[in-house]
Amino acid sequence: MKVSFFITCLGDMFYVNAGKAAVELLERLGCEVDFPRAQTCCGQPAYNSGYRKETVEVAKHLIETFEHAEYVVGISGSCVYMIHEYTQLFEEGSDWQKRAIALKDKTYELTQFIVDVLEVDDVGARYQGVATYHTSCHMTRLLGVKEAPFRLLENVEGLELIDLPNRHDCCGFGGTFSIKMSDISEQMVDEKVAHIEETNADLLLGADGSCLMNIGGRLSRNGSPVEVKHIAEILNSRGDV
């Protein structure tokens, strides 16, 4: 099975280890992975800020970049959902919309791809620790990926997974929302951090780099010992237990 890897901006710039882990994991599961170097931002920041014309140009570029792919797999549910949203950018029935639909139908978030396409629940991971998991808004509410991360994490040998209170609450990032509404965003992430600390977990996991960056930044400023990792890093772990 051939997979084209969609790294995303945050993955490329800030979560390189998550990207490496995802590629190694996919290869271990029997996939042939390629990395289209022409890939860019998915256009979500521009789209959410009302720059539709600019988003269309980005969408066309990514459609062309990944058109050759058998499957496209990304490490951010939010960015994968944006690719799915490309179908709304073009005129109904147009050639570009048909090409956008074709890309949407073969583009998956990492855990979604492993569980739903590869039909694997246990990737053979081993990691000793106590963790809790943040369910990001776009991935769960819009992309609809809810169970796959938990099915995979529950089979990680040595990992104790504790449910995060009010786990479906937004962390307050929301892209430009955290800039335009910084006071509200700060209160939201403070509430999220309080729930994380309530679990007494030593590790926070998630599948969206933007949420992890926002929550991790607040944990760090608070001097919290809780470590933040992308789920790909844990699923790729083969540590001693």
Short mmCIF file of C-alpha atoms in Angstrom, two decimals:
data_model
loop_
_atom_site.label_atom_id
_atom_site.label_comp_id
_atom_site.label_asym_id
_atom_site.label_seq_id
_atom_site.Cartn_x
_atom_site.Cartn_y
_atom_site.Cartn_z
CA MET A 1 0.00 0.00 0.00
CA LYS A 2 1.45 3.36 -1.05
CA VAL A 3 1.06 6.38 1.23
CA SER A 4 1.97 10.00 0.59
CA PHE A 5 2.82 11.65 3.88
CA PHE A 6 1.28 15.05 4.70
CA ILE A 7 3.54 16.60 7.33
CA THR A 8 1.58 19.87 8.00
CA CYS A 9 3.24 23.18 8.93
CA LEU A 10 3.49 22.53 12.66
CA GLY A 11 4.73 19.01 12.04
CA ASP A 12 7.43 20.33 9.74
CA MET A 13 8.52 23.18 12.00
CA PHE A 14 7.83 22.08 15.57
CA TYR A 15 6.89 18.37 15.72
CA VAL A 16 9.57 16.79 13.56
CA ASN A 17 9.83 13.77 15.86
CA ALA A 18 6.10 13.14 15.42
CA GLY A 19 6.54 13.18 11.65
CA LYS A 20 9.45 10.76 11.81
CA ALA A 21 7.54 8.49 14.17
CA ALA A 22 4.52 8.44 11.87
CA VAL A 23 6.60 7.50 8.84
CA GLU A 24 8.42 4.74 10.74
CA LEU A 25 5.12 3.44 12.07
CA LEU A 26 3.50 3.35 8.63
CA GLU A 27 6.52 1.58 7.15
CA ARG A 28 6.46 -0.94 9.99
CA LEU A 29 2.82 -1.63 9.15
CA GLY A 30 3.78 -2.46 5.57
CA CYS A 31 3.21 0.85 3.79
CA GLU A 32 5.48 2.34 1.16
CA VAL A 33 5.75 6.01 2.12
CA ASP A 34 6.73 8.93 -0.09
CA PHE A 35 7.05 12.62 0.79
CA PRO A 36 5.94 15.12 -1.89
CA ARG A 37 8.33 18.04 -1.39
CA ALA A 38 6.02 20.50 -3.13
CA GLN A 39 3.48 20.33 -0.28
CA THR A 40 2.71 23.55 1.60
CA CYS A 41 0.30 24.82 4.24
CA CYS A 42 -3.22 23.45 3.77
CA GLY A 43 -4.61 26.99 3.78
CA GLN A 44 -6.64 26.72 6.97
CA PRO A 45 -5.36 29.96 8.60
CA ALA A 46 -6.29 31.95 5.51
CA TYR A 47 -9.64 30.17 5.14
CA ASN A 48 -10.66 30.74 8.75
CA SER A 49 -9.69 34.42 8.42
CA GLY A 50 -11.94 34.94 5.40
CA TYR A 51 -9.30 34.89 2.65
CA ARG A 52 -11.21 32.55 0.35
CA LYS A 53 -9.49 33.57 -2.90
CA GLU A 54 -6.05 32.88 -1.45
CA THR A 55 -7.26 29.59 0.02
CA VAL A 56 -8.47 28.45 -3.40
CA GLU A 57 -4.97 28.90 -4.82
CA VAL A 58 -3.45 26.88 -1.96
CA ALA A 59 -6.09 24.18 -2.40
CA LYS A 60 -5.36 23.87 -6.12
CA HIS A 61 -1.66 23.52 -5.37
CA LEU A 62 -2.14 20.76 -2.80
CA ILE A 63 -4.63 18.95 -5.03
CA GLU A 64 -2.00 18.87 -7.77
CA THR A 65 0.73 17.90 -5.30
CA PHE A 66 -1.09 14.86 -3.93
CA GLU A 67 -3.05 13.88 -7.03
CA HIS A 68 -0.68 10.98 -7.74
CA ALA A 69 -1.15 9.46 -4.29
CA GLU A 70 -2.90 6.20 -3.54
CA TYR A 71 -3.53 7.44 0.01
CA VAL A 72 -2.63 10.66 1.81
CA VAL A 73 -2.00 10.44 5.56
CA GLY A 74 -1.45 13.42 7.87
CA ILE A 75 -0.55 13.87 11.53
CA SER A 76 -3.08 16.62 12.21
CA GLY A 77 -6.81 15.99 12.27
CA SER A 78 -7.41 19.70 11.83
CA CYS A 79 -5.31 19.98 8.66
CA VAL A 80 -6.73 16.75 7.23
CA TYR A 81 -10.21 18.16 7.76
CA MET A 82 -9.19 21.30 5.86
CA ILE A 83 -8.30 19.16 2.86
CA HIS A 84 -11.76 17.60 3.13
CA GLU A 85 -13.19 21.13 3.14
CA TYR A 86 -11.66 21.85 -0.29
CA THR A 87 -14.78 20.40 -1.89
CA GLN A 88 -16.69 23.49 -0.70
CA LEU A 89 -14.30 25.93 -2.37
CA PHE A 90 -15.17 25.14 -5.97
CA GLU A 91 -18.24 25.42 -8.16
CA GLU A 92 -20.60 22.46 -7.95
CA GLY A 93 -19.77 19.86 -10.57
CA SER A 94 -16.64 21.66 -11.77
CA ASP A 95 -13.45 19.82 -12.67
CA TRP A 96 -11.67 21.31 -9.65
CA GLN A 97 -14.43 20.14 -7.32
CA LYS A 98 -14.21 16.62 -8.75
CA ARG A 99 -10.46 16.65 -8.16
CA ALA A 100 -11.02 17.97 -4.62
CA ILE A 101 -13.50 15.16 -3.91
CA ALA A 102 -11.01 12.59 -5.19
CA LEU A 103 -8.37 13.97 -2.80
CA LYS A 104 -10.82 14.07 0.10
CA ASP A 105 -11.77 10.42 -0.42
CA LYS A 106 -8.17 9.24 -0.03
CA THR A 107 -6.95 11.58 2.72
CA TYR A 108 -6.85 10.35 6.32
CA GLU A 109 -5.60 11.33 9.75
CA LEU A 110 -2.94 8.89 10.98
CA THR A 111 -4.94 6.95 13.60
CA GLN A 112 -7.99 6.93 11.34
CA PHE A 113 -5.94 5.39 8.55
CA ILE A 114 -4.39 2.73 10.79
CA VAL A 115 -7.72 1.63 12.28
CA ASP A 116 -10.15 2.12 9.38
CA VAL A 117 -8.00 1.39 6.33
CA LEU A 118 -5.22 -0.89 7.58
CA GLU A 119 -7.70 -2.43 10.08
CA VAL A 120 -5.10 -2.57 12.85
CA ASP A 121 -5.91 -1.93 16.53
CA ASP A 122 -2.59 -3.04 18.03
CA VAL A 123 0.59 -1.62 16.47
CA GLY A 124 2.86 -3.44 18.94
CA ALA A 125 3.79 -0.29 20.87
CA ARG A 126 5.35 -0.36 24.34
CA TYR A 127 5.58 2.68 26.60
CA GLN A 128 5.77 2.87 30.38
CA GLY A 129 3.79 5.80 31.76
CA VAL A 130 0.50 7.32 32.86
CA ALA A 131 -1.17 9.40 30.17
CA THR A 132 -4.31 11.33 29.40
CA TYR A 133 -5.56 12.25 25.92
CA HIS A 134 -6.88 15.56 24.57
CA THR A 135 -9.58 15.19 21.91
CA SER A 136 -9.14 18.12 19.54
CA CYS A 137 -12.21 19.89 18.18
CA HIS A 138 -11.71 19.67 14.41
CA MET A 139 -10.63 16.04 14.52
CA THR A 140 -13.55 14.80 16.61
CA ARG A 141 -16.43 17.14 15.75
CA LEU A 142 -15.73 17.83 12.07
CA LEU A 143 -13.52 15.04 10.76
CA GLY A 144 -15.43 12.56 12.93
CA VAL A 145 -12.41 10.63 14.25
CA LYS A 146 -13.34 9.75 17.83
CA GLU A 147 -12.56 6.14 18.68
CA ALA A 148 -9.44 5.33 16.64
CA PRO A 149 -6.89 7.04 18.93
CA PHE A 150 -8.28 5.32 22.01
CA ARG A 151 -8.42 1.90 20.36
CA LEU A 152 -4.72 2.22 19.53
CA LEU A 153 -3.64 3.65 22.88
CA GLU A 154 -5.51 1.00 24.84
CA ASN A 155 -3.26 -1.61 23.21
CA VAL A 156 0.03 0.12 24.08
CA GLU A 157 1.78 -2.23 26.49
CA GLY A 158 2.71 -0.53 29.78
CA LEU A 159 0.64 2.62 29.16
CA GLU A 160 -2.01 3.54 31.72
CA LEU A 161 -4.60 5.78 30.04
CA ILE A 162 -6.69 8.03 32.29
CA ASP A 163 -9.81 9.74 31.01
CA LEU A 164 -9.49 13.54 30.80
CA PRO A 165 -12.39 15.34 32.55
CA ASN A 166 -14.45 17.38 30.06
CA ARG A 167 -12.12 16.10 27.36
CA HIS A 168 -14.28 17.45 24.54
CA ASP A 169 -13.85 21.06 25.70
CA CYS A 170 -11.77 23.23 23.36
CA CYS A 171 -8.25 24.06 24.54
CA GLY A 172 -8.69 27.68 23.45
CA PHE A 173 -6.32 27.70 20.49
CA GLY A 174 -8.58 27.86 17.45
CA GLY A 175 -5.87 29.32 15.22
CA THR A 176 -6.35 33.07 14.94
CA PHE A 177 -8.97 32.90 17.72
CA SER A 178 -6.18 32.67 20.29
CA ILE A 179 -4.74 35.91 18.92
CA LYS A 180 -7.93 37.88 18.38
CA MET A 181 -9.59 36.66 21.60
CA SER A 182 -6.50 36.13 23.73
CA ASP A 183 -8.18 36.79 27.09
CA ILE A 184 -10.89 34.19 26.44
CA SER A 185 -8.36 31.78 24.97
CA GLU A 186 -6.20 32.06 28.08
CA GLN A 187 -9.09 31.17 30.36
CA MET A 188 -9.98 28.20 28.17
CA VAL A 189 -6.48 26.75 28.17
CA ASP A 190 -6.20 27.35 31.94
CA GLU A 191 -9.34 25.25 32.41
CA LYS A 192 -7.91 22.55 30.16
CA VAL A 193 -4.63 22.52 32.09
CA ALA A 194 -6.50 22.25 35.39
CA HIS A 195 -8.31 19.15 34.14
CA ILE A 196 -5.04 17.63 32.93
CA GLU A 197 -3.41 18.15 36.31
CA GLU A 198 -6.50 16.69 37.99
CA THR A 199 -5.75 13.32 36.37
CA ASN A 200 -2.23 13.18 37.92
CA ALA A 201 -0.99 11.89 34.56
CA ASP A 202 2.66 12.46 33.70
CA LEU A 203 1.97 12.63 29.97
CA LEU A 204 -0.49 14.52 27.77
CA LEU A 205 -1.18 13.04 24.34
CA GLY A 206 -2.97 14.45 21.33
CA ALA A 207 -3.22 14.17 17.55
CA ASP A 208 -3.15 17.87 16.64
CA GLY A 209 0.08 19.82 16.91
CA SER A 210 -1.73 23.14 17.29
CA CYS A 211 -3.56 21.99 20.41
CA LEU A 212 -0.43 20.38 21.82
CA MET A 213 1.53 23.59 21.24
CA ASN A 214 -1.11 25.69 22.97
CA ILE A 215 -1.60 23.38 25.97
CA GLY A 216 2.09 22.55 26.21
CA GLY A 217 2.98 26.22 26.25
CA ARG A 218 0.63 26.87 29.15
CA LEU A 219 1.86 23.83 31.08
CA SER A 220 5.43 25.03 30.61
CA ARG A 221 4.64 28.58 31.77
CA ASN A 222 2.96 27.13 34.84
CA GLY A 223 6.02 25.05 35.62
CA SER A 224 4.07 21.82 35.26
CA PRO A 225 6.05 18.56 35.02
CA VAL A 226 3.50 17.06 32.59
CA GLU A 227 5.20 16.05 29.35
CA VAL A 228 3.45 16.64 26.01
CA LYS A 229 3.74 14.20 23.10
CA HIS A 230 2.05 13.57 19.78
CA ILE A 231 0.25 10.22 19.68
CA ALA A 232 2.49 9.06 16.81
CA GLU A 233 5.50 9.11 19.13
CA ILE A 234 3.81 6.74 21.57
CA LEU A 235 2.45 4.41 18.89
CA ASN A 236 5.94 4.15 17.43
CA SER A 237 7.58 3.52 20.80
CA ARG A 238 9.19 0.14 21.43
CA GLY A 239 10.59 0.98 24.86
CA ASP A 240 11.05 -1.41 27.75
CA VAL A 241 8.10 -1.92 30.08
#
